[in-house]
Amino acid sequence: MADREIISQKSSAMPTSSFDANVASRSIPNSDGISKSVWQERLNLLKKPRVLISLFLASSALYCFVIGRDRYISVSEFVIQQAVPLNTSSASVLAGAAAAPQVLTSLVDGQYLQVYLASSEVKNRLFPKSTSLEEKYQKTFPDFHTGIAKQSSAPAQLVFYRDLLEVSPQPLSGSVIVKTVGFDPAQAFDFNKALLVQSRRFVNEVNQSINADQNLFAQKEVALAEKNLKKASQALEVFQEKFGQLSVESEQAATSSFISGLESRLVDLKVEEASLRRQYRDPNAPEVSFIADQVNELEKQIRTERQKSVSENGRDLNSLAMKESSLRANVEFSTQSLQSARLAADNSRRESTRQLKFLVMLSQPQQPVSPDQNWRWQAFLGSIGIIVVAWGVGGFILAAMKKA
């Protein structure tokens, strides 16, 4: 009896184990199918636009409010003013002689300064070595987007440098607002102070260099006028020393007076000769011959004096008078030119002093105490704007495609 019970128990246990094996073998593929279907459902869920938009906004918010580095802003404000009000002076440091109101003048100078501070020259002055900019504004963990990469090119460094500053001339007041960005308070503050130093240098050196050029030109004109006057005076002195008179005109007048005297004496002798010829019947009488000889000699002398005054071999007083008049005119013109040049040089010096411009500080830069949060909200709202624009454009394109 005991053996039968054991055999019956074994026979009854055999189908149970085989059934469990079959169940286990069938349950394995079912679990794999369920897991694949779950992952497929998750992928399909991620492909939905709402989920993608939510992920994009979440990543944008994570970067803007958590990962993004703090940025500090230092602000200063100044105005470029002249020492005295304008009357008829240049409109700006680099402009010509057009008159303009003081606000417009400061605005034009501020626009020139805006271009200058963003130039590569100022960048090279503040950061002589390319590695100095990279070391101060290098990328750090976890924000590898903000900052400048190592061994970056010169154009990339210039673009990054321009992103660190903002120069805004104010049209209404003529003032200039300078904003600088830094990753720590001292960095933004020092950068702003350095830009103010470069601004003063631009206003002072450029203004003074233009005034110096104007004064130098005026001094050159004075020196040229003095040289021309000296040359004209020397030519007149040489002419007077060569011909042995102080004035050709007076000499010509004296010669004309001398000839006139001789002619008057000749007339008297001819009258006396005619009277003697009437008294004496013999024309060869000694009294008549004596007077006749005097008349002949006097006529010869008059012809000789006239020839000397006009002939080339003689003194030629007419030509000498014309030449002396020309030399005197040159001296007078050179004298007037020298006076005009000296007056212009003095006016240029006064105008240069009057047109000097200065950088008047309205607000000194302060070291920021807290990071700026505006850029975080601006970046996040910008990402929302991107979503809105992309959604609108994409919907329009899909609608157009469906109609087509």
GROMACS .gro file of C-alpha atoms in nm:
model
  404
    1MET     CA    1   0.000   0.000   0.000
    2ALA     CA    2   0.278   0.237   0.082
    3ASP     CA    3   0.446   0.173  -0.253
    4ARG     CA    4   0.129   0.249  -0.442
    5GLU     CA    5   0.083   0.578  -0.263
    6ILE     CA    6   0.439   0.680  -0.349
    7ILE     CA    7   0.393   0.589  -0.715
    8SER     CA    8   0.065   0.775  -0.733
    9GLN     CA    9   0.221   1.083  -0.582
   10LYS     CA   10   0.506   1.080  -0.837
   11SER     CA   11   0.271   1.034  -1.126
   12SER     CA   12   0.053   1.320  -1.008
   13ALA     CA   13   0.355   1.552  -0.962
   14MET     CA   14   0.496   1.511  -1.314
   15PRO     CA   15   0.230   1.703  -1.513
   16THR     CA   16   0.237   1.991  -1.266
   17SER     CA   17   0.608   2.065  -1.322
   18SER     CA   18   0.572   2.045  -1.697
   19PHE     CA   19   0.282   2.291  -1.685
   20ASP     CA   20   0.488   2.539  -1.482
   21ALA     CA   21   0.768   2.518  -1.733
   22ASN     CA   22   0.534   2.585  -2.018
   23VAL     CA   23   0.387   2.883  -1.836
   24ALA     CA   24   0.730   3.024  -1.761
   25SER     CA   25   0.842   2.976  -2.119
   26ARG     CA   26   0.532   3.156  -2.245
   27SER     CA   27   0.556   3.447  -1.998
   28ILE     CA   28   0.907   3.559  -2.109
   29PRO     CA   29   0.818   3.671  -2.461
   30ASN     CA   30   0.511   3.843  -2.329
   31SER     CA   31   0.727   4.058  -2.092
   32ASP     CA   32   0.960   4.161  -2.380
   33GLY     CA   33   0.666   4.266  -2.591
   34ILE     CA   34   0.523   4.472  -2.310
   35SER     CA   35   0.857   4.654  -2.248
   36LYS     CA   36   0.899   4.732  -2.619
   37SER     CA   37   0.552   4.865  -2.642
   38VAL     CA   38   0.612   5.087  -2.338
   39TRP     CA   39   0.923   5.241  -2.488
   40GLN     CA   40   0.745   5.291  -2.816
   41GLU     CA   41   0.466   5.472  -2.640
   42ARG     CA   42   0.718   5.692  -2.461
   43LEU     CA   43   0.893   5.781  -2.787
   44ASN     CA   44   0.564   5.860  -2.951
   45LEU     CA   45   0.482   6.079  -2.654
   46LEU     CA   46   0.811   6.269  -2.694
   47LYS     CA   47   0.739   6.330  -3.060
   48LYS     CA   48   0.432   6.532  -2.977
   49PRO     CA   49   0.476   6.911  -3.034
   50ARG     CA   50   0.354   7.004  -2.690
   51VAL     CA   51   0.609   6.779  -2.525
   52LEU     CA   52   0.891   6.912  -2.743
   53ILE     CA   53   0.792   7.270  -2.668
   54SER     CA   54   0.776   7.193  -2.297
   55LEU     CA   55   1.121   7.033  -2.305
   56PHE     CA   56   1.263   7.332  -2.495
   57LEU     CA   57   1.116   7.582  -2.252
   58ALA     CA   58   1.229   7.374  -1.954
   59SER     CA   59   1.586   7.355  -2.085
   60SER     CA   60   1.578   7.727  -2.161
   61ALA     CA   61   1.457   7.806  -1.811
   62LEU     CA   62   1.718   7.572  -1.663
   63TYR     CA   63   1.997   7.754  -1.845
   64CYS     CA   64   1.864   8.107  -1.792
   65PHE     CA   65   1.786   8.077  -1.421
   66VAL     CA   66   2.019   7.800  -1.298
   67ILE     CA   67   2.318   7.727  -1.521
   68GLY     CA   68   2.380   8.072  -1.670
   69ARG     CA   69   2.663   8.273  -1.514
   70ASP     CA   70   2.591   8.589  -1.323
   71ARG     CA   71   2.650   8.909  -1.516
   72TYR     CA   72   2.723   9.242  -1.350
   73ILE     CA   73   2.670   9.579  -1.516
   74SER     CA   74   2.850   9.906  -1.437
   75VAL     CA   75   2.703  10.229  -1.574
   76SER     CA   76   2.855  10.576  -1.620
   77GLU     CA   77   2.732  10.890  -1.794
   78PHE     CA   78   2.915  11.197  -1.920
   79VAL     CA   79   2.883  11.480  -2.168
   80ILE     CA   80   3.138  11.641  -2.399
   81GLN     CA   81   3.135  12.018  -2.344
   82GLN     CA   82   3.330  12.316  -2.465
   83ALA     CA   83   3.491  12.569  -2.236
   84VAL     CA   84   3.275  12.854  -2.373
   85PRO     CA   85   2.956  12.861  -2.579
   86LEU     CA   86   2.977  12.827  -2.953
   87ASN     CA   87   2.962  13.127  -3.184
   88THR     CA   88   3.103  13.027  -3.521
   89SER     CA   89   3.311  12.726  -3.439
   90SER     CA   90   3.327  12.370  -3.558
   91ALA     CA   91   3.029  12.146  -3.503
   92SER     CA   92   3.232  11.866  -3.346
   93VAL     CA   93   3.580  11.748  -3.269
   94LEU     CA   94   3.624  11.613  -3.620
   95ALA     CA   95   3.380  11.829  -3.819
   96GLY     CA   96   3.433  12.145  -4.019
   97ALA     CA   97   3.331  12.504  -3.962
   98ALA     CA   98   2.955  12.450  -3.950
   99ALA     CA   99   2.774  12.604  -3.655
  100ALA     CA  100   2.547  12.382  -3.448
  101PRO     CA  101   2.375  12.390  -3.111
  102GLN     CA  102   2.564  12.259  -2.813
  103VAL     CA  103   2.343  11.950  -2.778
  104LEU     CA  104   2.393  11.857  -3.141
  105THR     CA  105   2.766  11.909  -3.103
  106SER     CA  106   2.782  11.678  -2.802
  107LEU     CA  107   2.566  11.423  -2.984
  108VAL     CA  108   2.794  11.418  -3.288
  109ASP     CA  109   3.100  11.383  -3.065
  110GLY     CA  110   2.925  11.103  -2.876
  111GLN     CA  111   2.860  10.918  -3.201
  112TYR     CA  112   3.224  10.945  -3.296
  113LEU     CA  113   3.316  10.820  -2.950
  114GLN     CA  114   3.073  10.530  -2.983
  115VAL     CA  115   3.251  10.407  -3.294
  116TYR     CA  116   3.594  10.465  -3.141
  117LEU     CA  117   3.533  10.272  -2.818
  118ALA     CA  118   3.409   9.971  -3.016
  119SER     CA  119   3.711   9.972  -3.246
  120SER     CA  120   3.993   9.722  -3.248
  121GLU     CA  121   4.239   9.998  -3.151
  122VAL     CA  122   4.077  10.047  -2.811
  123LYS     CA  123   4.045   9.672  -2.769
  124ASN     CA  124   4.417   9.631  -2.830
  125ARG     CA  125   4.494   9.911  -2.587
  126LEU     CA  126   4.291   9.753  -2.309
  127PHE     CA  127   4.397   9.397  -2.390
  128PRO     CA  128   4.743   9.413  -2.550
  129LYS     CA  129   4.775   9.035  -2.550
  130SER     CA  130   4.514   8.805  -2.697
  131THR     CA  131   4.548   8.573  -2.399
  132SER     CA  132   4.459   8.849  -2.150
  133LEU     CA  133   4.103   8.875  -2.283
  134GLU     CA  134   4.069   8.497  -2.285
  135GLU     CA  135   4.196   8.465  -1.930
  136LYS     CA  136   3.961   8.729  -1.789
  137TYR     CA  137   3.650   8.609  -1.971
  138GLN     CA  138   3.717   8.237  -2.013
  139LYS     CA  139   3.442   7.977  -2.006
  140THR     CA  140   3.380   7.795  -1.677
  141PHE     CA  141   3.175   7.500  -1.557
  142PRO     CA  142   2.879   7.452  -1.581
  143ASP     CA  143   2.811   7.741  -1.825
  144PHE     CA  144   3.027   7.664  -2.125
  145HIS     CA  145   2.823   7.889  -2.350
  146THR     CA  146   2.912   8.224  -2.190
  147GLY     CA  147   3.269   8.347  -2.229
  148ILE     CA  148   3.536   8.325  -2.494
  149ALA     CA  149   3.715   8.010  -2.598
  150LYS     CA  150   4.091   7.975  -2.581
  151GLN     CA  151   4.299   8.044  -2.890
  152SER     CA  152   4.012   8.229  -3.055
  153SER     CA  153   4.070   8.440  -3.366
  154ALA     CA  154   4.107   8.817  -3.366
  155PRO     CA  155   3.766   8.880  -3.529
  156ALA     CA  156   3.599   8.653  -3.273
  157GLN     CA  157   3.768   8.841  -2.990
  158LEU     CA  158   3.657   9.174  -3.136
  159VAL     CA  159   3.296   9.052  -3.158
  160PHE     CA  160   3.311   8.930  -2.798
  161TYR     CA  161   3.469   9.259  -2.687
  162ARG     CA  162   3.188   9.457  -2.848
  163ASP     CA  163   2.932   9.243  -2.667
  164LEU     CA  164   3.083   9.348  -2.334
  165LEU     CA  165   3.012   9.721  -2.378
  166GLU     CA  166   2.727   9.945  -2.483
  167VAL     CA  167   2.781  10.313  -2.568
  168SER     CA  168   2.456  10.507  -2.611
  169PRO     CA  169   2.457  10.878  -2.711
  170GLN     CA  170   2.138  11.047  -2.591
  171PRO     CA  171   1.971  11.259  -2.863
  172LEU     CA  172   1.781  11.487  -2.624
  173SER     CA  173   2.052  11.573  -2.373
  174GLY     CA  174   2.365  11.503  -2.576
  175SER     CA  175   2.512  11.292  -2.297
  176VAL     CA  176   2.676  10.953  -2.345
  177ILE     CA  177   2.588  10.646  -2.136
  178VAL     CA  178   2.850  10.371  -2.112
  179LYS     CA  179   2.750  10.026  -1.985
  180THR     CA  180   3.000   9.747  -1.930
  181VAL     CA  181   2.939   9.380  -1.855
  182GLY     CA  182   3.150   9.155  -1.635
  183PHE     CA  183   3.126   8.816  -1.473
  184ASP     CA  184   3.212   8.969  -1.135
  185PRO     CA  185   3.160   9.319  -0.991
  186ALA     CA  186   3.524   9.427  -1.008
  187GLN     CA  187   3.552   9.317  -1.371
  188ALA     CA  188   3.261   9.533  -1.485
  189PHE     CA  189   3.375   9.830  -1.274
  190ASP     CA  190   3.737   9.821  -1.394
  191PHE     CA  191   3.629   9.783  -1.755
  192ASN     CA  192   3.406  10.090  -1.730
  193LYS     CA  193   3.684  10.298  -1.576
  194ALA     CA  194   3.923  10.190  -1.851
  195LEU     CA  195   3.673  10.299  -2.117
  196LEU     CA  196   3.640  10.639  -1.949
  197VAL     CA  197   4.017  10.681  -1.966
  198GLN     CA  198   4.008  10.599  -2.337
  199SER     CA  199   3.720  10.844  -2.385
  200ARG     CA  200   3.917  11.127  -2.225
  201ARG     CA  201   4.216  11.038  -2.437
  202PHE     CA  202   4.004  11.045  -2.753
  203VAL     CA  203   3.850  11.384  -2.675
  204ASN     CA  204   4.173  11.545  -2.554
  205GLU     CA  205   4.426  11.405  -2.798
  206VAL     CA  206   4.212  11.428  -3.109
  207ASN     CA  207   4.093  11.778  -3.022
  208GLN     CA  208   4.441  11.895  -2.931
  209SER     CA  209   4.595  11.732  -3.236
  210ILE     CA  210   4.351  11.914  -3.465
  211ASN     CA  211   4.418  12.243  -3.289
  212ALA     CA  212   4.790  12.177  -3.304
  213ASP     CA  213   4.766  12.110  -3.678
  214GLN     CA  214   4.575  12.433  -3.729
  215ASN     CA  215   4.827  12.631  -3.524
  216LEU     CA  216   5.116  12.467  -3.706
  217PHE     CA  217   4.963  12.557  -4.041
  218ALA     CA  218   4.917  12.917  -3.926
  219GLN     CA  219   5.277  12.934  -3.806
  220LYS     CA  220   5.399  12.797  -4.139
  221GLU     CA  221   5.203  13.068  -4.318
  222VAL     CA  222   5.363  13.332  -4.095
  223ALA     CA  223   5.711  13.192  -4.165
  224LEU     CA  224   5.640  13.186  -4.540
  225ALA     CA  225   5.515  13.546  -4.533
  226GLU     CA  226   5.826  13.656  -4.342
  227LYS     CA  227   6.046  13.480  -4.596
  228ASN     CA  228   5.867  13.647  -4.888
  229LEU     CA  229   5.893  13.988  -4.721
  230LYS     CA  230   6.263  13.942  -4.657
  231LYS     CA  231   6.319  13.835  -5.017
  232ALA     CA  232   6.126  14.132  -5.158
  233SER     CA  233   6.307  14.377  -4.929
  234GLN     CA  234   6.646  14.237  -5.028
  235ALA     CA  235   6.559  14.269  -5.398
  236LEU     CA  236   6.463  14.634  -5.347
  237GLU     CA  237   6.782  14.706  -5.152
  238VAL     CA  238   7.000  14.546  -5.422
  239PHE     CA  239   6.824  14.751  -5.689
  240GLN     CA  240   6.876  15.075  -5.499
  241GLU     CA  241   7.241  14.997  -5.425
  242LYS     CA  242   7.310  14.909  -5.789
  243PHE     CA  243   7.175  15.231  -5.936
  244GLY     CA  244   7.296  15.458  -5.656
  245GLN     CA  245   6.965  15.626  -5.569
  246LEU     CA  246   6.707  15.586  -5.308
  247SER     CA  247   6.414  15.649  -5.542
  248VAL     CA  248   6.398  15.619  -5.920
  249GLU     CA  249   6.082  15.827  -5.931
  250SER     CA  250   6.250  16.121  -5.757
  251GLU     CA  251   6.549  16.076  -5.983
  252GLN     CA  252   6.326  16.081  -6.289
  253ALA     CA  253   6.151  16.391  -6.163
  254ALA     CA  254   6.489  16.561  -6.105
  255THR     CA  255   6.604  16.472  -6.457
  256SER     CA  256   6.283  16.602  -6.607
  257SER     CA  257   6.320  16.923  -6.410
  258PHE     CA  258   6.682  16.955  -6.526
  259ILE     CA  259   6.585  16.910  -6.889
  260SER     CA  260   6.304  17.158  -6.847
  261GLY     CA  261   6.551  17.411  -6.711
  262LEU     CA  262   6.783  17.355  -7.005
  263GLU     CA  263   6.497  17.398  -7.248
  264SER     CA  264   6.395  17.720  -7.076
  265ARG     CA  265   6.755  17.846  -7.101
  266LEU     CA  266   6.757  17.742  -7.468
  267VAL     CA  267   6.448  17.949  -7.537
  268ASP     CA  268   6.608  18.253  -7.377
  269LEU     CA  269   6.926  18.212  -7.582
  270LYS     CA  270   6.731  18.175  -7.905
  271VAL     CA  271   6.542  18.492  -7.830
  272GLU     CA  272   6.867  18.673  -7.757
  273GLU     CA  273   7.023  18.533  -8.079
  274ALA     CA  274   6.732  18.659  -8.286
  275SER     CA  275   6.760  19.001  -8.128
  276LEU     CA  276   7.135  19.019  -8.205
  277ARG     CA  277   7.084  18.911  -8.563
  278ARG     CA  278   6.847  19.201  -8.608
  279GLN     CA  279   7.104  19.438  -8.458
  280TYR     CA  280   7.400  19.318  -8.667
  281ARG     CA  281   7.390  19.288  -9.038
  282ASP     CA  282   7.680  19.045  -9.043
  283PRO     CA  283   7.553  18.699  -8.926
  284ASN     CA  284   7.909  18.599  -8.842
  285ALA     CA  285   7.960  18.877  -8.601
  286PRO     CA  286   8.138  18.768  -8.282
  287GLU     CA  287   7.842  18.856  -8.063
  288VAL     CA  288   7.603  18.657  -8.280
  289SER     CA  289   7.840  18.361  -8.317
  290PHE     CA  290   7.891  18.343  -7.941
  291ILE     CA  291   7.518  18.319  -7.872
  292ALA     CA  292   7.469  18.075  -8.162
  293ASP     CA  293   7.739  17.845  -8.025
  294GLN     CA  294   7.570  17.843  -7.683
  295VAL     CA  295   7.237  17.751  -7.846
  296ASN     CA  296   7.398  17.461  -8.034
  297GLU     CA  297   7.574  17.327  -7.726
  298LEU     CA  298   7.260  17.357  -7.521
  299GLU     CA  299   7.058  17.166  -7.780
  300LYS     CA  300   7.319  16.889  -7.783
  301GLN     CA  301   7.313  16.868  -7.407
  302ILE     CA  302   6.934  16.846  -7.403
  303ARG     CA  303   6.938  16.564  -7.662
  304THR     CA  304   7.206  16.383  -7.465
  305GLU     CA  305   7.011  16.405  -7.139
  306ARG     CA  306   6.696  16.280  -7.305
  307GLN     CA  307   6.877  15.987  -7.463
  308LYS     CA  308   7.032  15.894  -7.131
  309SER     CA  309   6.693  15.892  -6.960
  310VAL     CA  310   6.529  15.658  -7.214
  311SER     CA  311   6.806  15.457  -7.387
  312GLU     CA  312   6.909  15.108  -7.281
  313ASN     CA  313   7.274  15.204  -7.269
  314GLY     CA  314   7.195  15.501  -7.053
  315ARG     CA  315   7.007  15.516  -6.727
  316ASP     CA  316   6.664  15.433  -6.882
  317LEU     CA  317   6.475  15.595  -6.597
  318ASN     CA  318   6.136  15.485  -6.731
  319SER     CA  319   6.222  15.114  -6.710
  320LEU     CA  320   6.396  15.166  -6.379
  321ALA     CA  321   6.093  15.347  -6.247
  322MET     CA  322   5.864  15.062  -6.352
  323LYS     CA  323   6.097  14.803  -6.198
  324GLU     CA  324   6.128  14.996  -5.874
  325SER     CA  325   5.750  15.036  -5.858
  326SER     CA  326   5.713  14.659  -5.901
  327LEU     CA  327   5.966  14.590  -5.627
  328ARG     CA  328   5.795  14.832  -5.392
  329ALA     CA  329   5.459  14.670  -5.469
  330ASN     CA  330   5.609  14.331  -5.383
  331VAL     CA  331   5.734  14.466  -5.053
  332GLU     CA  332   5.396  14.616  -4.969
  333PHE     CA  333   5.214  14.296  -5.064
  334SER     CA  334   5.453  14.085  -4.857
  335THR     CA  335   5.407  14.321  -4.564
  336GLN     CA  336   5.028  14.292  -4.585
  337SER     CA  337   5.052  13.914  -4.623
  338LEU     CA  338   5.267  13.895  -4.311
  339GLN     CA  339   5.019  14.103  -4.115
  340SER     CA  340   4.730  13.885  -4.233
  341ALA     CA  341   4.921  13.565  -4.150
  342ARG     CA  342   5.004  13.689  -3.802
  343LEU     CA  343   4.642  13.789  -3.745
  344ALA     CA  344   4.523  13.449  -3.866
  345ALA     CA  345   4.773  13.271  -3.643
  346ASP     CA  346   4.659  13.472  -3.342
  347ASN     CA  347   4.293  13.401  -3.423
  348SER     CA  348   4.372  13.032  -3.467
  349ARG     CA  349   4.542  13.022  -3.129
  350ARG     CA  350   4.247  13.193  -2.964
  351GLU     CA  351   3.994  12.971  -3.139
  352SER     CA  352   4.190  12.661  -3.042
  353THR     CA  353   4.179  12.769  -2.679
  354ARG     CA  354   3.811  12.855  -2.703
  355GLN     CA  355   3.716  12.531  -2.878
  356LEU     CA  356   3.885  12.299  -2.630
  357LYS     CA  357   3.646  12.024  -2.522
  358PHE     CA  358   3.629  11.841  -2.194
  359LEU     CA  359   3.469  11.527  -2.062
  360VAL     CA  360   3.223  11.633  -1.793
  361MET     CA  361   3.117  11.340  -1.575
  362LEU     CA  362   2.748  11.329  -1.490
  363SER     CA  363   2.753  10.990  -1.318
  364GLN     CA  364   3.063  10.810  -1.200
  365PRO     CA  365   3.076  10.431  -1.245
  366GLN     CA  366   2.987  10.229  -0.938
  367GLN     CA  367   3.088   9.876  -0.852
  368PRO     CA  368   2.772   9.663  -0.881
  369VAL     CA  369   2.658   9.483  -0.565
  370SER     CA  370   2.413   9.236  -0.721
  371PRO     CA  371   2.402   9.055  -1.055
  372ASP     CA  372   2.180   9.177  -1.330
  373GLN     CA  373   1.866   8.966  -1.382
  374ASN     CA  374   1.738   9.136  -1.693
  375TRP     CA  375   1.939   8.921  -1.931
  376ARG     CA  376   1.788   8.604  -1.780
  377TRP     CA  377   1.431   8.718  -1.842
  378GLN     CA  378   1.522   8.857  -2.181
  379ALA     CA  379   1.678   8.528  -2.289
  380PHE     CA  380   1.384   8.324  -2.155
  381LEU     CA  381   1.126   8.551  -2.316
  382GLY     CA  382   1.330   8.534  -2.634
  383SER     CA  383   1.299   8.154  -2.633
  384ILE     CA  384   0.922   8.190  -2.588
  385GLY     CA  385   0.920   8.429  -2.881
  386ILE     CA  386   1.106   8.174  -3.090
  387ILE     CA  387   0.842   7.913  -3.007
  388VAL     CA  388   0.560   8.150  -3.095
  389VAL     CA  389   0.715   8.248  -3.426
  390ALA     CA  390   0.805   7.888  -3.515
  391TRP     CA  391   0.453   7.772  -3.422
  392GLY     CA  392   0.292   8.041  -3.633
  393VAL     CA  393   0.518   7.991  -3.935
  394GLY     CA  394   0.493   7.613  -3.913
  395GLY     CA  395   0.114   7.624  -3.886
  396PHE     CA  396   0.095   7.855  -4.185
  397ILE     CA  397   0.318   7.628  -4.393
  398LEU     CA  398   0.122   7.316  -4.295
  399ALA     CA  399  -0.205   7.486  -4.378
  400ALA     CA  400  -0.070   7.594  -4.716
  401MET     CA  401   0.055   7.240  -4.785
  402LYS     CA  402  -0.285   7.092  -4.697
  403LYS     CA  403  -0.461   7.332  -4.930
  404ALA     CA  404  -0.215   7.251  -5.207
   0.00000   0.00000   0.00000
